Tab-separated table of C-alpha atoms and ligand atoms in Angstrom:
chain	number	residue	atom	x	y	z
Q	1	MET	CA	121.575	-141.409	-128.501
Q	2	HIS	CA	121.096	-138.061	-129.707
Q	3	ASN	CA	119.795	-135.572	-127.258
Q	4	ILE	CA	116.995	-134.077	-129.122
Q	5	PHE	CA	117.376	-130.813	-127.009
Q	6	LYS	CA	120.997	-130.493	-128.235
Q	7	THR	CA	121.600	-128.259	-131.611
Q	8	ASN	CA	124.309	-126.831	-132.966
Q	9	GLU	CA	122.968	-124.218	-134.822
Q	10	SER	CA	120.290	-121.732	-133.627
Q	11	PRO	CA	118.985	-122.138	-130.404
Q	12	ILE	CA	116.142	-124.394	-129.551
Q	13	ILE	CA	112.676	-122.432	-128.942
Q	14	ILE	CA	109.826	-123.679	-126.940
Q	15	ALA	CA	106.632	-121.468	-126.881
Q	16	GLY	CA	103.114	-121.367	-125.783
Q	17	PRO	CA	100.637	-120.649	-123.351
Q	18	CYS	CA	101.218	-121.183	-119.550
Q	19	SER	CA	98.085	-123.136	-119.769
Q	20	VAL	CA	96.120	-125.134	-122.270
Q	21	GLU	CA	92.706	-123.641	-122.353
Q	22	SER	CA	90.805	-124.642	-125.149
Q	23	LEU	CA	91.423	-126.234	-128.436
Q	24	SER	CA	90.804	-123.019	-130.098
Q	25	GLN	CA	93.228	-121.209	-128.079
Q	26	MET	CA	95.949	-123.856	-129.202
Q	27	ARG	CA	95.190	-123.758	-132.592
Q	28	GLN	CA	95.292	-120.033	-132.773
Q	29	VAL	CA	98.576	-119.895	-130.791
Q	30	ILE	CA	99.954	-122.828	-133.264
Q	31	GLN	CA	99.184	-120.905	-136.440
Q	32	ALA	CA	100.557	-117.769	-135.388
Q	33	LEU	CA	103.925	-119.032	-134.260
Q	34	PRO	CA	106.947	-118.957	-136.772
Q	35	HIS	CA	107.092	-122.524	-137.456
Q	36	ASN	CA	110.673	-122.294	-138.552
Q	37	GLU	CA	111.933	-120.935	-135.313
Q	38	VAL	CA	109.711	-122.113	-133.144
Q	39	ALA	CA	110.614	-126.214	-132.682
Q	40	TRP	CA	108.146	-126.976	-129.652
Q	41	ILE	CA	104.974	-125.784	-128.270
Q	42	ARG	CA	104.241	-125.729	-124.691
Q	43	GLY	CA	101.242	-125.411	-122.596
Q	44	GLY	CA	100.098	-126.828	-118.969
Q	45	ILE	CA	97.634	-129.208	-118.702
Q	46	TRP	CA	98.167	-130.054	-114.829
Q	47	LYS	CA	98.732	-126.605	-113.160
Q	48	PRO	CA	100.397	-126.575	-109.899
Q	49	ARG	CA	98.968	-123.744	-108.025
Q	50	THR	CA	100.840	-122.158	-104.751
Q	51	ARG	CA	97.425	-121.402	-103.214
Q	52	PRO	CA	94.097	-123.488	-103.673
Q	53	GLY	CA	91.304	-122.373	-105.413
Q	54	GLY	CA	92.612	-120.996	-108.760
Q	55	PHE	CA	92.644	-123.013	-112.197
Q	56	GLU	CA	94.092	-126.270	-112.161
Q	57	GLY	CA	94.125	-127.075	-115.851
Q	58	LYS	CA	92.012	-129.035	-118.110
Q	59	GLY	CA	93.542	-132.339	-117.366
Q	60	LYS	CA	92.504	-135.363	-119.650
Q	61	GLU	CA	90.204	-132.916	-121.907
Q	62	ALA	CA	93.267	-131.055	-122.967
Q	63	LEU	CA	95.195	-134.239	-123.552
Q	64	GLN	CA	92.598	-135.194	-126.354
Q	65	TRP	CA	92.972	-131.645	-127.923
Q	66	ILE	CA	96.557	-132.298	-128.294
Q	67	SER	CA	96.070	-135.680	-129.901
Q	68	ASP	CA	93.605	-133.866	-132.287
Q	69	LEU	CA	96.279	-130.976	-132.942
Q	70	LYS	CA	99.001	-133.488	-133.789
Q	71	ARG	CA	96.863	-134.717	-136.355
Q	72	GLU	CA	96.005	-131.363	-137.977
Q	73	PHE	CA	99.728	-130.386	-137.491
Q	74	PRO	CA	101.911	-133.123	-138.294
Q	75	ALA	CA	105.054	-131.301	-137.567
Q	76	LEU	CA	103.747	-130.153	-134.311
Q	77	ARG	CA	106.196	-131.274	-130.839
Q	78	PHE	CA	104.445	-130.499	-127.624
Q	79	CYS	CA	105.378	-130.661	-124.050
Q	80	THR	CA	103.613	-130.246	-120.778
Q	81	GLU	CA	104.426	-130.617	-116.977
Q	82	VAL	CA	104.089	-133.713	-115.259
Q	83	ALA	CA	103.991	-134.090	-111.411
Q	84	GLN	CA	102.927	-137.522	-111.001
Q	85	PRO	CA	103.383	-141.059	-112.481
Q	86	GLU	CA	100.065	-141.092	-114.105
Q	87	HIS	CA	100.450	-137.561	-115.961
Q	88	VAL	CA	103.528	-139.518	-117.420
Q	89	GLU	CA	101.061	-142.618	-118.644
Q	90	LEU	CA	98.399	-140.272	-119.793
Q	91	CYS	CA	101.110	-138.173	-121.908
Q	92	LEU	CA	102.581	-141.438	-123.308
Q	93	GLN	CA	99.009	-142.624	-124.493
Q	94	HIS	CA	98.244	-139.274	-126.064
Q	95	GLY	CA	101.710	-138.692	-128.273
Q	96	VAL	CA	103.016	-135.844	-126.034
Q	97	ASP	CA	106.251	-135.446	-127.420
Q	98	ALA	CA	108.500	-134.028	-124.054
Q	99	VAL	CA	107.453	-133.573	-120.649
Q	100	TRP	CA	109.118	-131.049	-118.090
Q	101	ILE	CA	109.457	-131.681	-114.239
Q	102	GLY	CA	108.495	-128.292	-112.539
Q	103	SER	CA	110.040	-126.240	-109.825
Q	104	ARG	CA	107.967	-127.255	-107.126
Q	105	THR	CA	108.323	-130.884	-108.217
Q	106	THR	CA	112.265	-130.994	-108.699
Q	107	GLY	CA	112.561	-130.111	-105.107
Q	108	ASN	CA	111.018	-133.002	-103.822
Q	109	PRO	CA	113.175	-136.336	-104.583
Q	110	PHE	CA	110.253	-138.424	-103.534
Q	111	SER	CA	108.316	-137.323	-106.331
Q	112	VAL	CA	110.984	-137.109	-108.779
Q	113	GLY	CA	111.651	-140.590	-108.001
Q	114	GLU	CA	108.033	-141.583	-108.688
Q	115	ILE	CA	108.089	-139.746	-112.064
Q	116	CYS	CA	111.148	-141.483	-113.043
Q	117	ASN	CA	109.417	-145.065	-112.288
Q	118	ALA	CA	106.951	-144.087	-114.819
Q	119	LEU	CA	109.729	-142.874	-117.416
Q	120	GLN	CA	111.749	-146.291	-117.120
Q	121	ASN	CA	112.379	-147.265	-120.627
Q	122	THR	CA	110.139	-144.898	-122.156
Q	123	HIS	CA	112.511	-142.560	-123.901
Q	124	LEU	CA	109.945	-139.655	-123.436
Q	125	PRO	CA	112.512	-136.577	-123.316
Q	126	VAL	CA	112.475	-134.761	-120.364
Q	127	LEU	CA	113.320	-131.124	-119.080
Q	128	VAL	CA	113.851	-130.548	-115.512
Q	129	LYS	CA	113.381	-127.029	-114.255
Q	130	ASN	CA	115.472	-125.752	-111.187
Q	131	PRO	CA	113.996	-126.126	-107.659
Q	132	MET	CA	112.178	-123.297	-106.223
Q	133	THR	CA	115.417	-122.740	-103.840
Q	134	PRO	CA	118.673	-122.151	-105.176
Q	135	ASP	CA	120.097	-125.818	-104.281
Q	136	ILE	CA	122.288	-126.595	-107.017
Q	137	ASN	CA	122.518	-130.221	-106.022
Q	138	LEU	CA	118.706	-130.688	-105.709
Q	139	TRP	CA	118.617	-129.664	-109.373
Q	140	ILE	CA	121.462	-132.039	-110.349
Q	141	GLY	CA	119.882	-134.759	-108.216
Q	142	ALA	CA	116.805	-134.835	-110.273
Q	143	ILE	CA	118.845	-134.452	-113.583
Q	144	GLU	CA	120.769	-137.711	-112.462
Q	145	ARG	CA	117.541	-139.756	-111.456
Q	146	VAL	CA	116.018	-138.804	-114.854
Q	147	SER	CA	119.009	-139.834	-116.752
Q	148	LYS	CA	119.465	-142.969	-114.832
Q	149	ALA	CA	115.636	-144.101	-115.704
Q	150	GLY	CA	117.119	-144.481	-119.143
Q	151	ILE	CA	116.326	-141.298	-120.762
Q	152	GLU	CA	118.765	-139.946	-123.043
Q	153	SER	CA	117.055	-136.510	-124.395
Q	154	VAL	CA	117.503	-134.581	-121.038
Q	155	ALA	CA	117.733	-130.719	-120.656
Q	156	ALA	CA	117.853	-128.264	-117.772
Q	157	VAL	CA	115.560	-125.264	-117.590
Q	158	HIS	CA	116.524	-122.051	-115.221
Q	159	ARG	CA	113.300	-120.218	-114.277
Q	160	GLY	CA	114.470	-118.241	-111.290
Q	161	PHE	CA	114.415	-118.839	-107.811
Q	162	SER	CA	111.877	-117.645	-105.182
Q	163	LEU	CA	113.844	-115.542	-102.641
Q	164	TYR	CA	113.128	-113.441	-100.006
Q	165	ASN	CA	114.415	-110.570	-101.915
Q	166	ASN	CA	113.474	-111.073	-105.904
Q	167	LEU	CA	115.108	-107.530	-107.075
Q	168	GLY	CA	111.653	-106.850	-108.818
Q	169	TYR	CA	111.630	-110.054	-110.837
Q	170	ARG	CA	108.933	-112.655	-110.034
Q	171	ASN	CA	111.812	-115.189	-109.394
Q	172	ASN	CA	115.335	-113.847	-108.890
Q	173	PRO	CA	117.545	-115.019	-111.907
Q	174	LEU	CA	120.463	-115.782	-109.928
Q	175	TRP	CA	122.305	-116.274	-113.141
Q	176	GLU	CA	125.451	-117.551	-111.100
Q	177	VAL	CA	123.525	-120.764	-110.325
Q	178	PRO	CA	122.730	-122.067	-114.113
Q	179	ILE	CA	126.240	-120.833	-114.963
Q	180	GLU	CA	127.516	-123.328	-112.271
Q	181	LEU	CA	125.420	-126.013	-113.481
Q	182	LYS	CA	126.757	-125.502	-117.030
Q	183	ARG	CA	130.480	-125.769	-115.677
Q	184	GLN	CA	129.635	-128.942	-114.168
Q	185	LEU	CA	127.368	-130.433	-116.692
Q	186	PRO	CA	129.089	-128.947	-119.827
Q	187	ASP	CA	127.121	-131.391	-122.380
Q	188	LEU	CA	123.865	-131.064	-120.683
Q	189	PRO	CA	121.751	-128.461	-122.792
Q	190	LEU	CA	120.472	-125.705	-120.866
Q	191	LEU	CA	117.189	-123.412	-121.537
Q	192	CYS	CA	115.759	-120.622	-119.760
Q	193	ASP	CA	112.563	-119.674	-119.050
Q	194	PRO	CA	112.425	-115.978	-118.941
Q	195	SER	CA	108.622	-115.832	-118.523
Q	196	HIS	CA	108.509	-117.064	-114.807
Q	197	ILE	CA	111.909	-115.036	-113.943
Q	198	GLY	CA	110.554	-111.736	-115.176
Q	199	GLY	CA	106.595	-112.133	-114.257
Q	200	LYS	CA	105.872	-109.186	-116.361
Q	201	ARG	CA	106.003	-109.147	-120.140
Q	202	GLU	CA	108.165	-105.608	-120.325
Q	203	LEU	CA	110.878	-107.535	-118.663
Q	204	LEU	CA	111.297	-110.588	-121.040
Q	205	HIS	CA	113.286	-109.018	-123.891
Q	206	GLN	CA	115.986	-107.996	-121.606
Q	207	LEU	CA	116.078	-111.477	-120.070
Q	208	MET	CA	115.739	-113.204	-123.528
Q	209	GLN	CA	119.128	-111.360	-124.419
Q	210	THR	CA	120.898	-111.998	-121.027
Q	211	ALA	CA	120.116	-115.941	-121.570
Q	212	MET	CA	121.383	-115.619	-125.343
Q	213	ASP	CA	124.547	-113.670	-123.999
Q	214	LEU	CA	125.256	-116.285	-121.214
Q	215	HIS	CA	125.117	-119.116	-124.038
Q	216	PHE	CA	122.099	-120.643	-122.957
Q	217	ASP	CA	121.054	-123.640	-125.653
Q	218	GLY	CA	117.243	-122.386	-125.826
Q	219	LEU	CA	114.621	-120.523	-124.468
Q	220	MET	CA	111.046	-121.568	-123.198
Q	221	ILE	CA	108.636	-118.559	-123.397
Q	222	GLU	CA	104.774	-118.069	-122.520
Q	223	VAL	CA	102.952	-116.819	-125.511
Q	224	HIS	CA	98.888	-116.739	-125.442
Q	225	PRO	CA	96.825	-115.442	-128.335
Q	226	SER	CA	95.103	-113.017	-125.784
Q	227	PRO	CA	97.337	-112.902	-122.731
Q	228	ASP	CA	95.388	-110.420	-120.670
Q	229	SER	CA	92.376	-112.846	-120.513
Q	230	ALA	CA	94.977	-116.024	-119.992
Q	231	LEU	CA	93.670	-118.114	-116.864
Q	232	THR	CA	97.081	-118.237	-115.537
Q	233	ASP	CA	100.136	-115.730	-115.727
Q	234	ALA	CA	98.527	-113.304	-117.590
Q	235	ASP	CA	101.133	-110.611	-116.690
Q	236	GLN	CA	103.896	-112.584	-118.101
Q	237	GLN	CA	102.694	-113.851	-121.286
Q	238	LEU	CA	103.231	-112.312	-124.855
Q	239	THR	CA	101.287	-112.164	-127.532
Q	240	PRO	CA	102.563	-114.276	-130.673
Q	241	GLU	CA	103.126	-111.076	-132.358
Q	242	ASP	CA	105.058	-109.018	-129.424
Q	243	PHE	CA	107.212	-112.424	-128.886
Q	244	PHE	CA	107.961	-112.600	-132.803
Q	245	ALA	CA	109.199	-108.845	-132.694
Q	246	ILE	CA	111.573	-109.656	-129.685
Q	247	LEU	CA	112.855	-112.871	-131.435
Q	248	LYS	CA	113.866	-110.695	-134.500
Q	249	LYS	CA	115.619	-108.217	-132.306
Q	250	LEU	CA	117.632	-110.615	-130.219
Q	251	SER	CA	121.004	-110.869	-130.828
Q	252	PHE	CA	122.516	-114.567	-131.214
Q	253	ARG	CA	126.292	-114.221	-130.643
Q	254	LYS	CA	128.543	-116.689	-131.445
Q	255	ASP	CA	132.048	-117.705	-130.557
Q	256	SER	CA	134.456	-117.176	-133.175
Q	257	GLU	CA	137.310	-119.598	-133.665
Q	258	SER	CA	140.111	-117.528	-132.717
Q	259	THR	CA	140.183	-115.244	-129.865
Q	260	PRO	CA	140.797	-111.387	-130.922
Q	261	PHE	CA	144.345	-110.059	-129.731
Q	262	GLU	CA	142.503	-107.346	-127.558
Q	263	LEU	CA	140.103	-109.825	-125.792
Q	264	LYS	CA	143.269	-112.052	-124.932
Q	265	HIS	CA	145.135	-108.857	-123.654
Q	266	LEU	CA	141.952	-108.011	-121.448
Q	267	ARG	CA	141.442	-111.329	-120.057
Q	268	GLU	CA	145.236	-111.428	-119.185
Q	269	GLN	CA	144.046	-108.254	-117.256
Q	270	ILE	CA	141.185	-109.728	-115.396
Q	271	ASP	CA	143.180	-112.651	-114.502
Q	272	LEU	CA	146.115	-110.667	-112.751
Q	273	ILE	CA	143.601	-108.443	-111.162
Q	274	ASP	CA	141.934	-111.617	-109.800
Q	275	ALA	CA	145.114	-112.933	-108.458
Q	276	GLN	CA	145.533	-109.475	-106.432
Q	277	LEU	CA	142.115	-109.656	-105.005
Q	278	ILE	CA	142.886	-113.068	-103.865
Q	279	HIS	CA	146.187	-111.970	-102.142
Q	280	LEU	CA	144.488	-109.144	-100.543
Q	281	LEU	CA	141.778	-111.420	-99.196
Q	282	SER	CA	144.323	-113.634	-97.791
Q	283	GLU	CA	146.098	-110.548	-96.281
Q	284	ARG	CA	142.803	-109.439	-94.820
Q	285	LEU	CA	142.112	-112.868	-93.275
Q	286	GLU	CA	145.621	-112.966	-91.688
Q	287	THR	CA	144.954	-109.395	-90.196
Q	288	SER	CA	141.553	-110.374	-88.896
Q	289	LYS	CA	143.186	-113.009	-86.760
Q	290	LYS	CA	145.707	-110.811	-85.494
Q	291	ILE	CA	142.559	-108.874	-84.398
Q	292	ALA	CA	141.160	-111.880	-82.433
Q	293	GLU	CA	144.307	-112.346	-80.631
Q	294	VAL	CA	143.844	-108.662	-79.257
Q	295	LYS	CA	140.166	-109.090	-78.948
Q	296	GLY	CA	140.804	-112.329	-76.789
Q	297	GLN	CA	143.572	-110.634	-74.676
Q	298	ASN	CA	141.187	-107.673	-73.762
Q	299	ASN	CA	138.130	-110.045	-73.374
Q	300	MET	CA	135.958	-108.765	-76.260
Q	301	ALA	CA	133.566	-110.375	-78.090
Q	302	VAL	CA	134.577	-111.238	-81.835
Q	303	TYR	CA	131.543	-109.877	-83.346
Q	304	GLN	CA	131.082	-105.953	-82.861
Q	305	PRO	CA	128.037	-104.803	-84.099
Q	306	LYS	CA	128.797	-101.045	-84.432
Q	307	ARG	CA	132.396	-101.460	-85.915
Q	308	TRP	CA	130.618	-103.637	-88.627
Q	309	GLU	CA	128.089	-101.069	-89.195
Q	310	GLU	CA	130.978	-98.334	-89.500
Q	311	VAL	CA	132.996	-100.566	-91.954
Q	312	LEU	CA	129.720	-101.168	-94.083
Q	313	GLU	CA	129.056	-97.597	-94.206
Q	314	ARG	CA	132.382	-96.724	-95.286
Q	315	LYS	CA	132.581	-99.285	-98.052
Q	316	LEU	CA	129.012	-98.309	-99.383
Q	317	ALA	CA	130.149	-94.641	-99.635
Q	318	LEU	CA	133.158	-95.930	-101.391
Q	319	ALA	CA	131.256	-97.610	-103.804
Q	320	GLN	CA	129.311	-94.996	-104.559
Q	321	GLU	CA	132.380	-92.739	-105.222
Q	322	HIS	CA	133.790	-95.291	-107.598
Q	323	GLY	CA	130.559	-95.758	-109.541
Q	324	ILE	CA	129.971	-99.250	-108.472
Q	325	ASP	CA	126.633	-100.608	-107.245
Q	326	PRO	CA	126.315	-100.367	-103.647
Q	327	SER	CA	124.143	-103.418	-103.503
Q	328	PHE	CA	126.996	-105.221	-104.991
Q	329	VAL	CA	129.495	-103.987	-102.355
Q	330	LYS	CA	126.947	-104.653	-99.431
Q	331	ASP	CA	126.654	-108.511	-100.804
Q	332	LEU	CA	130.430	-108.641	-101.115
Q	333	TYR	CA	131.051	-107.286	-97.640
Q	334	GLU	CA	128.617	-109.324	-95.834
Q	335	LYS	CA	130.583	-112.514	-97.215
Q	336	ILE	CA	133.687	-111.007	-96.395
Q	337	HIS	CA	132.598	-110.226	-93.044
Q	338	ALA	CA	130.789	-113.500	-92.229
Q	339	GLU	CA	134.160	-115.056	-93.304
Q	340	SER	CA	136.298	-112.938	-91.103
Q	341	VAL	CA	133.905	-113.527	-88.092
Q	342	LYS	CA	134.398	-117.537	-88.897
Q	343	VAL	CA	138.040	-117.101	-88.937
Q	344	GLN	CA	138.146	-115.069	-85.884
Q	345	LEU	CA	135.759	-117.806	-84.108
Q	346	SER	CA	138.101	-120.599	-84.855
Q	347	LYS	CA	141.184	-118.828	-84.003
Q	348	ASP	CA	142.078	-121.218	-80.934
C	1	LIG	C1	105.169	-123.307	-115.981
C	1	LIG	O1	105.965	-123.316	-116.801
C	1	LIG	O2	104.007	-123.202	-116.391
C	1	LIG	C2	105.297	-123.727	-114.490
C	1	LIG	C3	104.509	-123.695	-113.584
C	1	LIG	O3	106.797	-123.429	-114.316
C	1	LIG	P1	107.467	-123.408	-112.849
C	1	LIG	O4	107.442	-124.917	-112.438
C	1	LIG	O5	108.808	-123.058	-113.532
C	1	LIG	O6	106.924	-122.540	-111.980
C	2	LIG	MN1	103.236	-120.123	-116.156
């Protein structure tokens, strides 16, 4: 069976408000969006709030508005978040075209299991957002559970991760995680939700372009007729006009059939440099083992905080000299140092 989220041509675009707030809000947004480019409308009907006391969605009332709007706009395809089996049942009763499993739910296999029981034999298309933590197996596990429920149209949505350091984003994009997901599941459509990554509308253009440059299959973006008065996620929602303006500026890069000679040459160079890096790393680890022996003979602890501080400081200065982002070098050296300590501890 065909996966409706898979398109060979232009990326699939899902747009609409964070929350469905009223019939007129939804009508306004649907009328304002460019229908030839936006295949799907989104809108949260049940809102999972991190803290109690906020707007939790309009629930059943909103489903009736969606049924009415689908009669008014027959081409409309609507999707919303489900977190409980009864949400799935209500969506099916009201003709919702697809559902997504939200980030807070994906991380809980029991909840995903219950939703999947309700999805069994329904053929309702499902989008699976990444869990809040960068645990790729929890994400893949939820996707597998949905597929096992007999759902053919499944896609993943990258919405960033909630970390201690989110680098100025609402959720840290950690692009390497969706890239690894795509490597492990190359046939699964992968969409990006830049709104929940950015958290601020100023960041959206750049995030959307990055997603396109990384070959995502589509975008899910929050668009609201008057974002500043939105009941949820006011800072990150775009007006339909701003959204359309960004969409027009995006460049959708295509893979050409044949690789240009210059690119081939540069890739060979990269492969060569990588081989050298691995060789150097192995030499560094061998030297580490020798250091462990000397430390052992002299009854010294493996981890020497002062020495580590000096090593790191020197590397950061070198990074600066070479025009490399010091925070990248810091991350890299923390990994290298951790491996070195591990090797030294397991020496005997
Ligand atoms: C949403 O899309 O409105 C939402 C709550 O998303 P997430 O699960 O990614 O936080
Ligand atoms: Mn939102």
